Amino acid sequence: MEYTLISKTYNEALKQDKLLGLKCKDCGAVTVPPAMACRQCAGQEMDIVEVKGDGRIRTFTTVFVTSEGRESEVPYVIVLVELDEGPWLMGNLEGIDPNTASMELIGKKVKMGHKVFPGDKYSAGEGVSPLFTLVE
Ligand SMILES: [Zn+2]
């Protein structure tokens, strides 16, 4: 069994603000981030599609303690976003003061860009992650 969409391809696209997902040939559900099987029906026949990255915040957390080497980044907000295409995707939220983040964030519309992280003491190098901004 081969992976249709590997992390390297997904991450390279993310660095260009392109979000790649997998669309199931059986049920049509979109899976993001890449996985071996459809999140809806566990089918394994999927095509690579580009997902817009627009959605609504469903929950969030504010991070005050992070891994060694990234202390300068805290505090920051991590959001779980339900994308318009259906899948839920985790990423950072920018443009708000993490110290005042409140339940009012839940349900707000966001759009996606990306953020490149320098490697820390425990990773193999730089990483990339979705970076959301509020649109309303
Ligand atoms: Zn499916």
PDB file of C-alpha atoms and ligand atoms in Angstrom:
ATOM      1  CA  MET A   1       0.000   0.000   0.000  1.00  0.00           C
ATOM      2  CA  GLU A   2       1.430   3.360  -1.010  1.00  0.00           C
ATOM      3  CA  TYR A   3       0.609   6.693   0.530  1.00  0.00           C
ATOM      4  CA  THR A   4      -1.303   8.862  -1.948  1.00  0.00           C
ATOM      5  CA  LEU A   5      -0.102  12.051  -0.250  1.00  0.00           C
ATOM      6  CA  ILE A   6       3.075  12.011   1.856  1.00  0.00           C
ATOM      7  CA  SER A   7       3.904  14.553   4.576  1.00  0.00           C
ATOM      8  CA  LYS A   8       6.787  16.009   2.590  1.00  0.00           C
ATOM      9  CA  THR A   9       4.512  16.936  -0.345  1.00  0.00           C
ATOM     10  CA  TYR A  10       1.848  18.261   2.065  1.00  0.00           C
ATOM     11  CA  ASN A  11       4.399  20.397   3.935  1.00  0.00           C
ATOM     12  CA  GLU A  12       6.022  21.758   0.768  1.00  0.00           C
ATOM     13  CA  ALA A  13       2.581  22.859  -0.499  1.00  0.00           C
ATOM     14  CA  LEU A  14       1.771  24.393   2.896  1.00  0.00           C
ATOM     15  CA  LYS A  15       4.885  26.560   2.622  1.00  0.00           C
ATOM     16  CA  GLN A  16       3.225  28.102  -0.454  1.00  0.00           C
ATOM     17  CA  ASP A  17      -0.087  28.598   1.427  1.00  0.00           C
ATOM     18  CA  LYS A  18      -1.606  25.674  -0.473  1.00  0.00           C
ATOM     19  CA  LEU A  19      -3.543  23.168   1.606  1.00  0.00           C
ATOM     20  CA  LEU A  20      -3.686  19.688   0.113  1.00  0.00           C
ATOM     21  CA  GLY A  21      -6.273  17.115   1.090  1.00  0.00           C
ATOM     22  CA  LEU A  22      -7.491  13.749  -0.087  1.00  0.00           C
ATOM     23  CA  LYS A  23     -10.935  13.346  -1.648  1.00  0.00           C
ATOM     24  CA  CYS A  24     -12.474   9.903  -1.289  1.00  0.00           C
ATOM     25  CA  LYS A  25     -13.494   8.193  -4.523  1.00  0.00           C
ATOM     26  CA  ASP A  26     -16.195   6.245  -2.654  1.00  0.00           C
ATOM     27  CA  CYS A  27     -17.992   8.809  -0.454  1.00  0.00           C
ATOM     28  CA  GLY A  28     -16.552  12.166  -1.552  1.00  0.00           C
ATOM     29  CA  ALA A  29     -15.370  13.187   1.940  1.00  0.00           C
ATOM     30  CA  VAL A  30     -12.177  15.265   2.132  1.00  0.00           C
ATOM     31  CA  THR A  31      -9.445  14.176   4.553  1.00  0.00           C
ATOM     32  CA  VAL A  32      -6.883  16.705   5.889  1.00  0.00           C
ATOM     33  CA  PRO A  33      -4.118  16.322   7.014  1.00  0.00           C
ATOM     34  CA  PRO A  34      -3.091  13.345   4.867  1.00  0.00           C
ATOM     35  CA  ALA A  35      -3.943   9.863   6.115  1.00  0.00           C
ATOM     36  CA  MET A  36      -3.946   6.325   4.777  1.00  0.00           C
ATOM     37  CA  ALA A  37      -7.734   6.062   4.763  1.00  0.00           C
ATOM     38  CA  CYS A  38     -10.814   8.273   4.342  1.00  0.00           C
ATOM     39  CA  ARG A  39     -11.862   9.841   7.674  1.00  0.00           C
ATOM     40  CA  GLN A  40     -15.506   9.108   6.837  1.00  0.00           C
ATOM     41  CA  CYS A  41     -15.663   5.587   5.360  1.00  0.00           C
ATOM     42  CA  ALA A  42     -12.075   4.282   5.723  1.00  0.00           C
ATOM     43  CA  GLY A  43     -11.877   3.867   1.939  1.00  0.00           C
ATOM     44  CA  GLN A  44      -8.363   3.898   0.569  1.00  0.00           C
ATOM     45  CA  GLU A  45      -9.012   5.189  -2.952  1.00  0.00           C
ATOM     46  CA  MET A  46      -8.494   8.940  -2.773  1.00  0.00           C
ATOM     47  CA  ASP A  47      -7.410  11.766  -5.084  1.00  0.00           C
ATOM     48  CA  ILE A  48      -5.252  14.732  -4.055  1.00  0.00           C
ATOM     49  CA  VAL A  49      -7.281  17.961  -4.050  1.00  0.00           C
ATOM     50  CA  GLU A  50      -6.552  21.553  -3.026  1.00  0.00           C
ATOM     51  CA  VAL A  51      -8.591  22.722  -0.024  1.00  0.00           C
ATOM     52  CA  LYS A  52      -9.278  26.452   0.472  1.00  0.00           C
ATOM     53  CA  GLY A  53      -8.366  26.613   4.152  1.00  0.00           C
ATOM     54  CA  ASP A  54     -11.417  28.686   5.131  1.00  0.00           C
ATOM     55  CA  GLY A  55     -13.455  27.606   8.117  1.00  0.00           C
ATOM     56  CA  ARG A  56     -14.706  28.307  11.634  1.00  0.00           C
ATOM     57  CA  ILE A  57     -12.972  27.957  14.986  1.00  0.00           C
ATOM     58  CA  ARG A  58     -14.508  25.064  16.946  1.00  0.00           C
ATOM     59  CA  THR A  59     -12.188  25.148  19.952  1.00  0.00           C
ATOM     60  CA  PHE A  60      -8.858  26.627  21.027  1.00  0.00           C
ATOM     61  CA  THR A  61      -6.205  26.582  23.710  1.00  0.00           C
ATOM     62  CA  THR A  62      -3.641  29.138  24.825  1.00  0.00           C
ATOM     63  CA  VAL A  63      -0.102  27.807  25.251  1.00  0.00           C
ATOM     64  CA  PHE A  64       2.062  29.336  27.982  1.00  0.00           C
ATOM     65  CA  VAL A  65       4.695  26.601  28.290  1.00  0.00           C
ATOM     66  CA  THR A  66       6.431  25.210  25.198  1.00  0.00           C
ATOM     67  CA  SER A  67       9.382  23.015  24.321  1.00  0.00           C
ATOM     68  CA  GLU A  68      12.941  24.045  25.089  1.00  0.00           C
ATOM     69  CA  GLY A  69      14.301  26.444  22.491  1.00  0.00           C
ATOM     70  CA  ARG A  70      10.939  27.989  21.600  1.00  0.00           C
ATOM     71  CA  GLU A  71      10.298  29.936  24.796  1.00  0.00           C
ATOM     72  CA  SER A  72      10.241  33.241  22.888  1.00  0.00           C
ATOM     73  CA  GLU A  73       7.049  32.171  21.074  1.00  0.00           C
ATOM     74  CA  VAL A  74       4.775  31.901  24.129  1.00  0.00           C
ATOM     75  CA  PRO A  75       2.058  32.712  24.820  1.00  0.00           C
ATOM     76  CA  TYR A  76       0.300  31.642  21.606  1.00  0.00           C
ATOM     77  CA  VAL A  77      -3.130  30.344  20.621  1.00  0.00           C
ATOM     78  CA  ILE A  78      -3.776  26.987  18.939  1.00  0.00           C
ATOM     79  CA  VAL A  79      -7.160  26.606  17.231  1.00  0.00           C
ATOM     80  CA  LEU A  80      -9.077  23.618  15.930  1.00  0.00           C
ATOM     81  CA  VAL A  81     -10.870  24.750  12.768  1.00  0.00           C
ATOM     82  CA  GLU A  82     -13.727  23.038  10.949  1.00  0.00           C
ATOM     83  CA  LEU A  83     -12.893  23.686   7.304  1.00  0.00           C
ATOM     84  CA  ASP A  84     -15.679  24.502   4.824  1.00  0.00           C
ATOM     85  CA  GLU A  85     -14.890  21.180   3.109  1.00  0.00           C
ATOM     86  CA  GLY A  86     -15.552  19.271   6.348  1.00  0.00           C
ATOM     87  CA  PRO A  87     -12.275  18.152   7.949  1.00  0.00           C
ATOM     88  CA  TRP A  88     -11.045  19.667  11.217  1.00  0.00           C
ATOM     89  CA  LEU A  89      -7.511  21.091  11.157  1.00  0.00           C
ATOM     90  CA  MET A  90      -5.287  22.351  13.953  1.00  0.00           C
ATOM     91  CA  GLY A  91      -3.090  25.421  13.601  1.00  0.00           C
ATOM     92  CA  ASN A  92      -1.865  28.625  15.213  1.00  0.00           C
ATOM     93  CA  LEU A  93      -4.029  31.745  15.397  1.00  0.00           C
ATOM     94  CA  GLU A  94      -2.429  35.136  14.828  1.00  0.00           C
ATOM     95  CA  GLY A  95      -3.700  38.667  15.136  1.00  0.00           C
ATOM     96  CA  ILE A  96      -5.140  38.454  18.645  1.00  0.00           C
ATOM     97  CA  ASP A  97      -3.648  38.970  22.097  1.00  0.00           C
ATOM     98  CA  PRO A  98      -3.244  35.445  23.565  1.00  0.00           C
ATOM     99  CA  ASN A  99      -3.687  36.876  27.062  1.00  0.00           C
ATOM    100  CA  THR A 100      -7.232  37.970  26.251  1.00  0.00           C
ATOM    101  CA  ALA A 101      -8.335  34.959  24.158  1.00  0.00           C
ATOM    102  CA  SER A 102     -11.843  34.015  25.276  1.00  0.00           C
ATOM    103  CA  MET A 103     -14.745  31.722  24.409  1.00  0.00           C
ATOM    104  CA  GLU A 104     -15.887  34.423  21.973  1.00  0.00           C
ATOM    105  CA  LEU A 105     -13.355  32.964  19.511  1.00  0.00           C
ATOM    106  CA  ILE A 106     -15.502  29.868  19.060  1.00  0.00           C
ATOM    107  CA  GLY A 107     -17.516  30.061  15.848  1.00  0.00           C
ATOM    108  CA  LYS A 108     -15.429  32.879  14.329  1.00  0.00           C
ATOM    109  CA  LYS A 109     -14.488  32.653  10.655  1.00  0.00           C
ATOM    110  CA  VAL A 110     -10.820  32.219   9.764  1.00  0.00           C
ATOM    111  CA  LYS A 111      -8.663  31.836   6.694  1.00  0.00           C
ATOM    112  CA  MET A 112      -5.421  29.929   6.468  1.00  0.00           C
ATOM    113  CA  GLY A 113      -1.826  30.814   5.735  1.00  0.00           C
ATOM    114  CA  HIS A 114       1.221  29.081   7.134  1.00  0.00           C
ATOM    115  CA  LYS A 115       4.030  29.480   9.634  1.00  0.00           C
ATOM    116  CA  VAL A 116       7.518  28.006   9.466  1.00  0.00           C
ATOM    117  CA  PHE A 117       8.977  27.011  12.821  1.00  0.00           C
ATOM    118  CA  PRO A 118      12.675  26.771  13.507  1.00  0.00           C
ATOM    119  CA  GLY A 119      13.722  23.361  14.749  1.00  0.00           C
ATOM    120  CA  ASP A 120      13.897  22.936  18.516  1.00  0.00           C
ATOM    121  CA  LYS A 121      16.019  20.653  20.640  1.00  0.00           C
ATOM    122  CA  TYR A 122      13.791  17.631  19.922  1.00  0.00           C
ATOM    123  CA  SER A 123      12.954  17.969  16.212  1.00  0.00           C
ATOM    124  CA  ALA A 124      14.878  17.086  13.080  1.00  0.00           C
ATOM    125  CA  GLY A 125      14.750  20.624  11.704  1.00  0.00           C
ATOM    126  CA  GLU A 126      12.270  23.289  10.734  1.00  0.00           C
ATOM    127  CA  GLY A 127       8.591  22.504  10.569  1.00  0.00           C
ATOM    128  CA  VAL A 128       5.566  24.126   8.972  1.00  0.00           C
ATOM    129  CA  SER A 129       2.084  24.524  10.376  1.00  0.00           C
ATOM    130  CA  PRO A 130      -1.207  26.120   9.331  1.00  0.00           C
ATOM    131  CA  LEU A 131      -1.539  29.708  10.577  1.00  0.00           C
ATOM    132  CA  PHE A 132      -5.083  31.070  10.796  1.00  0.00           C
ATOM    133  CA  THR A 133      -6.254  34.680  10.879  1.00  0.00           C
ATOM    134  CA  LEU A 134      -9.711  35.980  11.775  1.00  0.00           C
ATOM    135  CA  VAL A 135     -11.756  37.305   8.859  1.00  0.00           C
ATOM    136  CA  GLU A 136     -14.645  38.908  10.753  1.00  0.00           C
TER     137      GLU A 136
HETATM  138 ZN    ZN B   1     -14.846   7.881   2.048  1.00  0.00          ZN
END
